[in-house]
Tab-separated table of C-alpha atoms in Angstrom:
chain	number	residue	atom	x	y	z
N	29	MET	CA	61.467	93.388	56.425
N	30	SER	CA	59.243	90.327	56.028
N	31	SER	CA	60.523	89.809	52.465
N	32	LEU	CA	64.133	89.580	53.620
N	33	GLY	CA	65.744	86.202	54.116
N	34	MET	CA	67.509	85.115	57.276
N	35	THR	CA	70.824	86.545	56.050
N	36	GLY	CA	69.276	89.898	55.135
N	37	ARG	CA	67.480	90.165	58.478
N	38	LEU	CA	70.625	89.409	60.444
N	39	ILE	CA	72.687	91.890	58.422
N	40	PHE	CA	70.037	94.584	58.841
N	41	SER	CA	69.534	93.932	62.560
N	42	LEU	CA	73.217	93.669	63.483
N	43	THR	CA	74.181	96.729	61.437
N	44	LEU	CA	71.353	98.704	63.007
N	45	ALA	CA	72.450	97.532	66.464
N	46	LEU	CA	76.078	98.517	65.771
N	47	ILE	CA	75.001	101.958	64.574
N	48	GLY	CA	72.785	102.362	67.636
N	49	PHE	CA	75.585	101.387	70.017
N	50	TRP	CA	77.985	103.738	68.234
N	51	LEU	CA	75.530	106.642	68.495
N	52	VAL	CA	75.006	105.938	72.197
N	53	ALA	CA	78.783	105.867	72.659
N	54	VAL	CA	79.112	109.175	70.769
N	55	ALA	CA	76.376	110.764	72.895
N	56	ALA	CA	78.061	109.554	76.083
N	57	GLY	CA	81.425	110.759	74.769
N	58	VAL	CA	80.044	114.213	73.977
N	59	TYR	CA	78.500	114.411	77.452
N	60	VAL	CA	81.788	113.438	79.100
N	61	MET	CA	83.769	115.775	76.840
N	62	GLN	CA	81.450	118.656	77.626
N	63	ASP	CA	81.952	118.071	81.351
N	64	GLU	CA	85.712	117.732	80.977
N	65	PHE	CA	85.921	120.756	78.677
N	66	GLY	CA	83.967	122.712	81.264
N	67	GLU	CA	86.538	121.862	83.920
N	68	ILE	CA	89.406	122.773	81.580
N	69	PHE	CA	87.819	126.064	80.546
N	70	ASP	CA	86.988	126.929	84.160
N	71	SER	CA	90.549	126.186	85.212
N	72	SER	CA	91.901	128.340	82.384
N	73	LEU	CA	89.395	131.107	83.199
N	74	LYS	CA	90.371	131.107	86.869
N	75	GLU	CA	94.096	131.042	86.183
N	76	THR	CA	93.832	133.843	83.626
N	77	THR	CA	91.812	136.019	85.994
N	78	GLU	CA	94.224	135.534	88.912
N	79	ARG	CA	97.268	136.333	86.775
N	80	LEU	CA	95.542	139.313	85.227
N	81	ALA	CA	94.624	140.639	88.676
N	82	SER	CA	98.286	141.046	89.704
N	83	LEU	CA	99.084	142.900	86.486
N	84	VAL	CA	96.069	145.184	86.876
N	85	VAL	CA	96.969	146.112	90.461
N	86	ASP	CA	100.487	147.107	89.419
N	87	ASP	CA	99.150	149.162	86.511
N	88	LEU	CA	96.591	150.968	88.662
N	89	LEU	CA	99.166	151.770	91.331
N	90	GLN	CA	101.398	153.333	88.658
N	91	ASN	CA	98.486	155.408	87.316
N	92	GLU	CA	96.935	156.328	90.642
N	93	GLY	CA	94.354	159.056	90.358
N	94	ASP	CA	93.417	158.306	86.759
N	95	LEU	CA	89.891	156.864	87.072
N	96	ALA	CA	88.866	157.156	83.419
N	97	PRO	CA	88.168	153.828	81.761
N	98	ARG	CA	91.234	152.662	79.903
N	99	ARG	CA	92.051	149.812	77.570
N	100	LEU	CA	95.002	147.552	78.173
N	101	GLN	CA	97.317	147.766	75.183
N	102	ASN	CA	97.892	144.374	73.523
N	103	VAL	CA	98.009	142.781	70.147
N	104	THR	CA	94.906	143.707	68.169
N	105	ARG	CA	92.556	140.788	67.398
N	106	SER	CA	89.127	140.551	65.890
N	107	ARG	CA	86.160	139.947	68.158
N	108	ASP	CA	85.617	136.491	66.663
N	109	GLU	CA	89.081	135.446	67.785
N	110	SER	CA	88.692	136.690	71.407
N	111	TYR	CA	87.850	133.760	73.646
N	112	LEU	CA	88.368	135.676	76.916
N	113	THR	CA	87.456	139.308	77.674
N	114	TYR	CA	87.922	141.170	80.966
N	115	GLN	CA	86.980	144.222	82.929
N	116	VAL	CA	88.426	145.879	86.023
N	117	ARG	CA	85.812	147.515	88.194
N	118	ASP	CA	85.990	149.500	91.412
N	119	ALA	CA	83.845	148.934	94.479
N	120	THR	CA	80.990	150.959	92.973
N	121	GLY	CA	80.942	148.835	89.818
N	122	THR	CA	82.495	151.462	87.571
N	123	VAL	CA	84.737	150.052	84.833
N	124	VAL	CA	88.274	151.416	85.182
N	125	LEU	CA	90.017	149.031	82.777
N	126	HIS	CA	88.766	146.649	80.081
N	127	SER	CA	89.739	144.641	77.018
N	128	GLU	CA	90.214	146.704	73.920
N	129	ASP	CA	87.654	144.652	71.927
N	130	ILE	CA	84.647	145.236	74.228
N	131	SER	CA	82.662	148.292	75.301
N	132	PRO	CA	83.151	149.899	78.745
N	133	ARG	CA	79.648	148.887	79.821
N	134	PRO	CA	79.928	146.812	83.035
N	135	PHE	CA	79.483	143.040	82.957
N	136	SER	CA	76.291	141.635	84.417
N	137	ALA	CA	78.275	139.545	86.916
N	138	PRO	CA	78.070	140.680	90.556
N	139	LEU	CA	81.160	141.959	92.388
N	140	GLU	CA	81.738	138.721	94.286
N	141	GLN	CA	84.729	136.378	94.366
N	142	GLY	CA	84.293	133.226	92.275
N	143	PHE	CA	82.319	131.861	89.295
N	144	TRP	CA	79.029	133.226	88.022
N	145	GLU	CA	77.174	132.699	84.766
N	146	ASP	CA	74.196	133.830	82.803
N	147	ASP	CA	72.547	132.321	79.728
N	148	TYR	CA	75.429	133.130	77.374
N	149	THR	CA	78.615	133.780	79.398
N	150	ARG	CA	80.558	132.340	82.322
N	151	PHE	CA	82.478	134.788	84.510
N	152	TYR	CA	85.179	134.551	87.146
N	153	THR	CA	85.777	137.421	89.564
N	154	VAL	CA	88.889	138.156	91.694
N	155	ALA	CA	88.808	140.808	94.419
N	156	ALA	CA	92.012	142.816	94.947
N	157	LEU	CA	93.273	145.663	97.166
N	158	GLU	CA	91.009	144.626	100.010
N	159	GLY	CA	87.893	144.573	97.858
N	160	SER	CA	88.354	147.967	96.254
N	161	ILE	CA	89.205	146.524	92.855
N	162	PHE	CA	87.480	143.575	91.074
N	163	VAL	CA	88.912	141.815	88.042
N	164	GLN	CA	86.327	139.944	85.983
N	165	VAL	CA	87.103	137.666	83.002
N	166	ALA	CA	84.289	136.460	80.714
N	167	ASP	CA	84.184	133.299	78.589
N	168	LEU	CA	81.320	132.781	76.077
N	169	LYS	CA	79.503	129.448	76.475
N	170	ALA	CA	79.307	129.226	72.694
N	171	HIS	CA	83.037	128.491	72.652
N	172	ARG	CA	82.548	125.542	74.980
N	173	ASN	CA	79.586	124.232	72.985
N	174	GLU	CA	81.559	124.601	69.770
N	175	ALA	CA	84.382	122.514	71.221
N	176	ALA	CA	81.946	119.790	72.328
N	177	ILE	CA	80.227	119.776	68.908
N	178	GLU	CA	83.540	119.524	67.085
N	179	GLY	CA	84.577	116.640	69.338
N	180	GLY	CA	81.273	114.842	68.725
N	181	THR	CA	81.584	115.414	64.997
N	182	ALA	CA	85.062	113.915	65.094
N	183	LEU	CA	83.536	110.819	66.715
N	184	LEU	CA	80.674	110.627	64.195
N	185	LEU	CA	82.790	110.951	61.057
N	186	PRO	CA	84.305	107.438	61.379
N	187	LEU	CA	80.732	106.126	61.347
N	188	LEU	CA	80.470	107.013	57.650
N	189	ILE	CA	83.276	104.560	56.978
N	190	LEU	CA	82.296	102.015	59.602
N	191	ILE	CA	78.710	101.601	58.374
N	192	PRO	CA	79.564	100.132	54.936
N	193	LEU	CA	82.557	98.340	56.416
N	194	SER	CA	80.431	96.806	59.167
N	195	ILE	CA	77.807	95.741	56.615
N	196	PHE	CA	80.487	93.986	54.573
N	197	VAL	CA	82.038	92.296	57.625
N	198	VAL	CA	78.665	91.266	59.083
N	199	ARG	CA	77.530	89.953	55.706
N	200	PHE	CA	80.732	87.950	55.289
N	201	VAL	CA	80.558	86.480	58.785
N	202	ILE	CA	76.841	85.665	58.583
N	203	ARG	CA	77.076	84.069	55.147
N	204	ARG	CA	80.005	81.983	56.246
N	205	SER	CA	78.192	80.967	59.422
N	206	LEU	CA	74.929	80.173	57.584
N	207	ALA	CA	76.575	78.265	54.730
N	208	PRO	CA	75.888	74.884	56.433
N	209	VAL	CA	72.250	75.921	56.958
N	210	ASN	CA	71.874	76.768	53.253
N	211	ALA	CA	73.540	73.512	52.250
N	212	LEU	CA	71.220	71.545	54.531
N	213	GLY	CA	68.194	73.430	53.183
N	214	LYS	CA	69.125	72.671	49.561
N	215	ALA	CA	69.711	69.016	50.386
N	216	ILE	CA	66.303	68.726	52.072
N	217	ALA	CA	64.565	70.667	49.263
N	218	SER	CA	65.838	68.151	46.701
N	219	LYS	CA	63.984	65.301	48.374
N	220	ASP	CA	60.673	63.994	47.065
N	221	SER	CA	59.157	60.634	46.275
N	222	GLY	CA	61.610	60.197	43.402
N	223	ASN	CA	64.654	60.857	45.553
N	224	LEU	CA	64.386	59.655	49.120
N	225	ALA	CA	68.046	58.738	49.552
N	226	PRO	CA	69.585	59.800	52.884
N	227	LEU	CA	71.171	63.219	53.027
N	228	ALA	CA	74.766	63.213	51.891
N	229	PRO	CA	77.271	63.847	54.695
N	230	ILE	CA	77.643	67.604	55.267
N	231	ALA	CA	79.996	69.362	57.645
N	232	LEU	CA	77.356	70.728	59.996
N	233	PRO	CA	77.744	72.559	63.295
N	234	ARG	CA	76.664	70.720	66.418
N	235	GLU	CA	73.311	72.553	66.560
N	236	LEU	CA	72.251	71.342	63.091
N	237	GLN	CA	73.332	67.719	63.324
N	238	PRO	CA	70.110	66.571	65.085
N	239	ILE	CA	68.090	68.065	62.209
N	240	ALA	CA	70.050	66.074	59.608
N	241	HIS	CA	69.674	62.873	61.651
N	242	SER	CA	65.926	63.458	62.071
N	243	VAL	CA	65.469	64.135	58.337
N	244	ASN	CA	67.329	60.925	57.454
N	245	ARG	CA	65.138	58.940	59.849
N	246	LEU	CA	62.034	60.537	58.340
N	247	LEU	CA	63.222	59.753	54.808
N	248	GLY	CA	63.768	56.152	55.837
N	249	ARG	CA	60.204	55.935	57.145
N	250	LEU	CA	58.877	57.533	53.939
N	251	ARG	CA	60.807	55.026	51.806
N	252	SER	CA	59.272	52.193	53.778
N	253	ALA	CA	55.777	53.707	53.606
N	254	LEU	CA	55.957	54.333	49.854
N	255	ALA	CA	57.353	50.880	49.220
N	256	ALA	CA	54.467	49.380	51.195
N	257	GLU	CA	51.984	51.565	49.318
N	258	ARG	CA	53.382	50.542	45.940
N	259	GLU	CA	53.273	46.892	46.929
N	260	PHE	CA	49.708	47.263	48.171
N	261	THR	CA	48.669	49.008	44.938
N	262	ALA	CA	50.226	46.296	42.779
N	263	ASN	CA	48.777	43.472	44.864
N	264	SER	CA	45.352	45.105	45.030
N	265	ALA	CA	45.263	45.555	41.276
N	266	HIS	CA	46.189	41.935	40.746
N	267	GLU	CA	43.801	40.574	43.379
N	268	LEU	CA	40.888	42.642	42.060
N	269	ARG	CA	41.505	41.979	38.394
N	270	THR	CA	41.731	38.214	38.774
N	271	PRO	CA	38.285	37.560	40.296
N	272	LEU	CA	36.695	40.191	38.040
N	273	ALA	CA	38.194	38.543	34.969
N	274	GLY	CA	36.982	35.140	36.191
N	275	ALA	CA	33.474	36.425	36.881
N	276	LEU	CA	33.353	38.132	33.483
N	277	ALA	CA	34.486	34.950	31.742
N	278	GLN	CA	31.880	32.853	33.581
N	279	THR	CA	29.191	35.381	32.732
N	280	GLN	CA	30.111	35.267	29.044
N	281	LEU	CA	29.945	31.454	29.099
N	282	LEU	CA	26.630	31.614	30.887
N	283	LYS	CA	25.286	34.025	28.305
N	284	MET	CA	26.192	31.552	25.551
N	285	GLU	CA	24.561	28.601	27.333
N	286	VAL	CA	21.255	30.072	28.410
N	287	ARG	CA	18.301	29.761	26.072
N	288	GLY	CA	15.599	32.016	27.404
N	289	ARG	CA	15.433	35.550	26.057
N	290	GLU	CA	14.918	37.097	29.472
N	291	THR	CA	17.733	35.061	31.032
N	292	LYS	CA	20.109	35.942	28.200
N	293	PHE	CA	19.228	39.634	28.657
N	294	ARG	CA	20.039	39.432	32.363
N	295	ALA	CA	23.320	37.709	31.623
N	296	LEU	CA	24.151	40.522	29.177
N	297	GLN	CA	23.403	43.080	31.886
N	298	ILE	CA	25.705	41.261	34.310
N	299	GLU	CA	28.449	41.217	31.678
N	300	THR	CA	28.080	44.958	31.084
N	301	ALA	CA	28.133	45.676	34.816
N	302	LEU	CA	31.261	43.574	35.286
N	303	GLN	CA	32.977	45.341	32.396
N	304	LYS	CA	32.130	48.717	33.938
N	305	LEU	CA	33.380	47.518	37.303
N	306	ASN	CA	36.581	46.276	35.716
N	307	GLY	CA	37.117	49.679	34.073
N	308	LEU	CA	36.351	51.466	37.353
N	309	VAL	CA	38.853	49.290	39.238
N	310	GLU	CA	41.477	50.071	36.603
N	311	LYS	CA	40.833	53.814	36.967
N	312	LEU	CA	40.895	53.615	40.760
N	313	MET	CA	44.236	51.825	40.629
N	314	GLN	CA	45.540	54.540	38.328
N	315	LEU	CA	44.206	57.213	40.685
N	316	ALA	CA	45.938	55.508	43.596
N	317	ARG	CA	49.209	55.564	41.681
N	318	ALA	CA	48.643	59.208	40.791
N	319	GLU	CA	48.239	60.106	44.458
N	320	ALA	CA	51.278	58.048	45.455
N	321	ASP	CA	53.560	60.736	43.935
N	322	LEU	CA	55.620	58.371	41.802
N	323	GLY	CA	56.174	60.634	38.793
N	324	GLN	CA	59.860	61.462	39.184
N	325	THR	CA	62.741	59.061	38.638
N	326	SER	CA	66.502	59.242	38.854
N	327	GLU	CA	67.030	57.961	35.281
N	328	LEU	CA	66.627	59.914	32.051
N	329	VAL	CA	63.761	58.409	30.038
N	330	ASP	CA	62.972	58.810	26.334
N	331	LEU	CA	59.291	59.668	26.638
N	332	ALA	CA	58.900	60.243	22.900
N	333	HIS	CA	59.658	56.557	22.328
N	334	VAL	CA	57.117	55.644	25.012
N	335	LEU	CA	54.549	57.807	23.208
N	336	ASP	CA	55.328	56.003	19.944
N	337	LEU	CA	54.629	52.653	21.603
N	338	ILE	CA	51.380	53.860	23.187
N	339	VAL	CA	50.034	55.231	19.914
N	340	ASP	CA	51.043	52.065	18.060
N	341	GLU	CA	49.279	49.948	20.671
N	342	PHE	CA	46.072	51.974	20.322
N	343	GLN	CA	46.237	51.770	16.537
N	344	ARG	CA	46.648	47.998	16.654
N	345	ALA	CA	44.461	46.964	19.562
N	346	SER	CA	41.586	49.451	19.542
N	347	HIS	CA	38.654	49.195	17.168
N	348	ASP	CA	38.969	53.002	16.909
N	349	GLY	CA	42.638	52.770	15.974
N	350	ALA	CA	41.967	53.952	12.440
N	351	ARG	CA	40.739	57.274	13.809
N	352	ILE	CA	44.131	58.103	15.359
N	353	GLU	CA	46.384	60.531	13.496
N	354	TYR	CA	49.858	60.706	15.003
N	355	ILE	CA	52.219	63.539	14.025
N	356	ARG	CA	55.743	63.705	15.419
N	357	GLU	CA	57.683	66.658	14.132
N	358	GLU	CA	61.118	66.041	12.706
N	359	GLY	CA	63.726	66.148	15.451
N	360	ALA	CA	61.088	66.176	18.204
N	361	GLU	CA	62.458	64.612	21.388
N	362	LEU	CA	61.207	64.372	24.939
N	363	ARG	CA	63.764	63.194	27.494
N	364	ARG	CA	62.928	63.755	31.111
N	365	PHE	CA	63.505	62.252	34.562
N	366	ILE	CA	59.937	60.943	34.608
N	367	SER	CA	58.592	57.450	35.272
N	368	GLU	CA	57.597	55.612	32.090
N	369	ASP	CA	54.565	54.053	33.784
N	370	ILE	CA	53.228	57.372	35.052
N	371	PHE	CA	53.721	59.006	31.654
N	372	ALA	CA	52.007	56.069	29.917
N	373	ILE	CA	48.997	56.221	32.281
N	374	ALA	CA	48.577	59.945	31.608
N	375	LEU	CA	48.741	59.599	27.811
N	376	ARG	CA	46.479	56.551	27.777
N	377	ASN	CA	43.813	58.502	29.652
N	378	LEU	CA	44.070	61.479	27.300
N	379	ILE	CA	43.808	59.282	24.203
N	380	GLU	CA	40.979	57.175	25.664
N	381	ASN	CA	39.129	60.348	26.636
N	382	ALA	CA	39.470	61.742	23.085
N	383	LEU	CA	38.381	58.471	21.438
N	384	LYS	CA	35.452	57.947	23.802
N	385	HIS	CA	34.012	61.459	24.082
N	386	GLY	CA	35.034	62.936	20.731
N	387	SER	CA	32.978	62.813	17.569
N	388	GLN	CA	33.039	59.196	16.390
N	389	ASP	CA	33.309	60.115	12.720
N	390	GLU	CA	36.283	62.467	13.166
N	391	ALA	CA	39.930	61.720	13.705
N	392	VAL	CA	41.805	62.087	17.014
N	393	SER	CA	44.989	64.046	16.429
N	394	ILE	CA	48.081	63.364	18.576
N	395	HIS	CA	50.916	65.831	17.996
N	396	LEU	CA	54.445	66.015	19.443
N	397	ASP	CA	56.282	69.201	18.538
N	398	ALA	CA	59.975	70.065	18.628
N	399	GLN	CA	59.625	71.707	22.066
N	400	GLY	CA	58.372	68.468	23.618
N	401	THR	CA	54.734	69.561	23.928
N	402	ILE	CA	52.085	66.889	23.386
N	403	SER	CA	48.579	67.775	22.251
N	404	VAL	CA	45.602	65.441	21.905
N	405	ALA	CA	42.643	66.898	19.974
N	406	ASN	CA	39.293	65.470	18.975
N	407	GLY	CA	36.205	66.670	17.182
N	408	GLY	CA	32.882	67.400	18.798
N	409	PRO	CA	30.863	70.285	20.175
N	410	VAL	CA	32.534	73.309	21.699
N	411	LEU	CA	32.672	73.138	25.510
N	412	THR	CA	32.123	76.133	27.736
N	413	PRO	CA	34.690	76.979	30.449
N	414	ASP	CA	32.228	75.690	33.068
N	415	GLU	CA	31.904	72.379	31.256
N	416	ILE	CA	35.689	72.067	30.961
N	417	GLU	CA	36.028	72.789	34.669
N	418	LEU	CA	33.313	70.216	35.484
N	419	ASN	CA	35.067	67.496	33.475
N	420	GLN	CA	38.213	67.962	35.593
N	421	ARG	CA	36.414	66.986	38.803
N	422	ARG	CA	36.495	63.428	40.067
N	423	PHE	CA	33.478	61.315	39.218
N	424	ALA	CA	31.913	64.267	37.398
N	425	ARG	CA	30.776	63.923	33.792
N	426	GLY	CA	29.481	66.459	31.337
N	427	THR	CA	26.743	65.992	28.761
N	428	THR	CA	27.954	62.791	27.101
N	429	SER	CA	26.430	59.428	26.306
N	430	ALA	CA	29.774	57.621	26.441
N	431	SER	CA	30.480	55.255	29.316
N	432	GLY	CA	33.099	56.071	31.947
N	433	ALA	CA	33.729	56.837	35.602
N	434	GLY	CA	34.583	60.518	35.234
N	435	LEU	CA	38.163	60.040	36.463
N	436	GLY	CA	40.253	60.356	33.282
N	437	LEU	CA	41.093	64.071	33.310
N	438	SER	CA	41.466	64.245	37.107
N	439	ILE	CA	43.999	61.398	36.932
N	440	VAL	CA	45.935	63.200	34.195
N	441	LEU	CA	45.934	66.441	36.195
N	442	ALA	CA	47.354	64.660	39.254
N	443	LEU	CA	50.010	62.926	37.165
N	444	ALA	CA	50.931	66.171	35.380
N	445	ARG	CA	51.782	67.771	38.729
N	446	GLN	CA	53.989	64.807	39.586
N	447	MET	CA	55.767	65.059	36.239
N	448	ASN	CA	56.355	68.801	36.729
N	449	ALA	CA	54.230	69.435	33.641
N	450	THR	CA	51.332	71.740	32.866
N	451	LEU	CA	48.047	70.520	31.407
N	452	ASN	CA	45.869	73.030	29.540
N	453	PHE	CA	42.553	72.576	27.762
N	454	ARG	CA	41.121	74.349	24.715
N	455	SER	CA	37.734	74.300	23.113
N	456	PRO	CA	37.534	74.758	20.207
N	457	ALA	CA	40.765	72.958	19.424
N	458	THR	CA	43.701	74.713	17.766
N	459	ASN	CA	43.046	75.604	14.105
N	460	ARG	CA	39.495	74.277	14.373
N	461	ASN	CA	36.018	75.671	14.914
N	462	ASP	CA	34.916	72.857	17.194
N	463	GLY	CA	36.286	70.039	19.279
N	464	PHE	CA	38.384	69.751	22.437
N	465	GLU	CA	42.152	69.743	22.907
N	466	ALA	CA	44.379	68.758	25.840
N	467	ILE	CA	47.932	70.189	25.775
N	468	LEU	CA	50.629	68.642	27.966
N	469	HIS	CA	53.774	70.771	28.287
N	470	PHE	CA	56.860	69.516	30.132
N	471	SER	CA	59.283	71.916	31.790
N	472	GLU	CA	63.005	71.436	31.375
N	473	ALA	CA	64.621	68.941	33.725
N	474	LEU	CA	68.413	68.991	33.571
N	475	SER	CA	68.990	66.807	36.591
N	476	PRO	CA	67.080	64.114	38.494
N	477	ALA	CA	64.750	65.195	41.256
């Protein structure tokens, strides 16, 4: 039951309720029918006995003196077809006349006027000739029960048709009634940081209109909050980079001007510290953007072209550019509704990580296949699963002598989730006995988020 949706639960509950009500109605109907049938059978039993009594008296008067038990001559019927049987008894209880389809053994009913019954039969007795003759007619209770059962069965049979019919009708009515709810749910589900536009007008019932208004107000507040966050991130990056760049420039000038060996060494240490701080600020700004959930966009972007530009920039600007081997399979394309900036940050971190922590005398391979999967592989020792897991934590670093803040892979992981992509790691790398490989696979995106 817990796995059913709202529609399934309503269909199940309402159908079960309808079946329950119908069964209660059938039970009440059978009870009423049994009571009414009892009155009808009693009336018929009484009327038959009274009419039979007059006939018996006339017959006995015509055959006065003949006390041997006799059978009244009538049309022969089988016992199964006899609903009423009778006996005529004298004041001593001796049977003087009886139905032809029963034995002459006296009924168990007493010789008293009126109704009497035992566990199986209901009797009616009429006294005649001043109490010297008693006419008793018997009616089996099984006949009455059979009539009630047949009536109840007749009421239950329509249920076999009504159950599937009621399920169909209930399902149709519920689906039609819940259609606005489903439409509202789909509209809300489509909203994320890449699509915070107000909900499109939907014909909603009065009960759901406050929800749509509240969601639109919430989306408006989210748009404002994200816009403020983006502005703060951009301004913070600019405000932090400017004084750091100035301090680094002044330190480099100071290093050139000082003469003492010890002073020059201290200036070099300050320069190194400022460079590390500048790199840490850059990574923190990237981490802030990763947590701002800005990966999706409403425009289709050619990410393969962005990758071309990133690789070309590394090959031109980096002193390790000669180590980069870029392979783009023929016909390989990667078009997604993903922000260019977010994609570029993720790939820059993967390439920087491979250049910095990979073997310095081995190439870094960047590969884009026809399915749109990007892999970045580098040489180096094989990493254990624990070491791979450690490198994914923030500010955690494995056994490496390279500089860094330990944020690269954690930033890429956060951005991969925003881009609806999966990031996997292998060590050793594919088709190699050593090294490390990061594989970024993008799921299909046929429409903007």
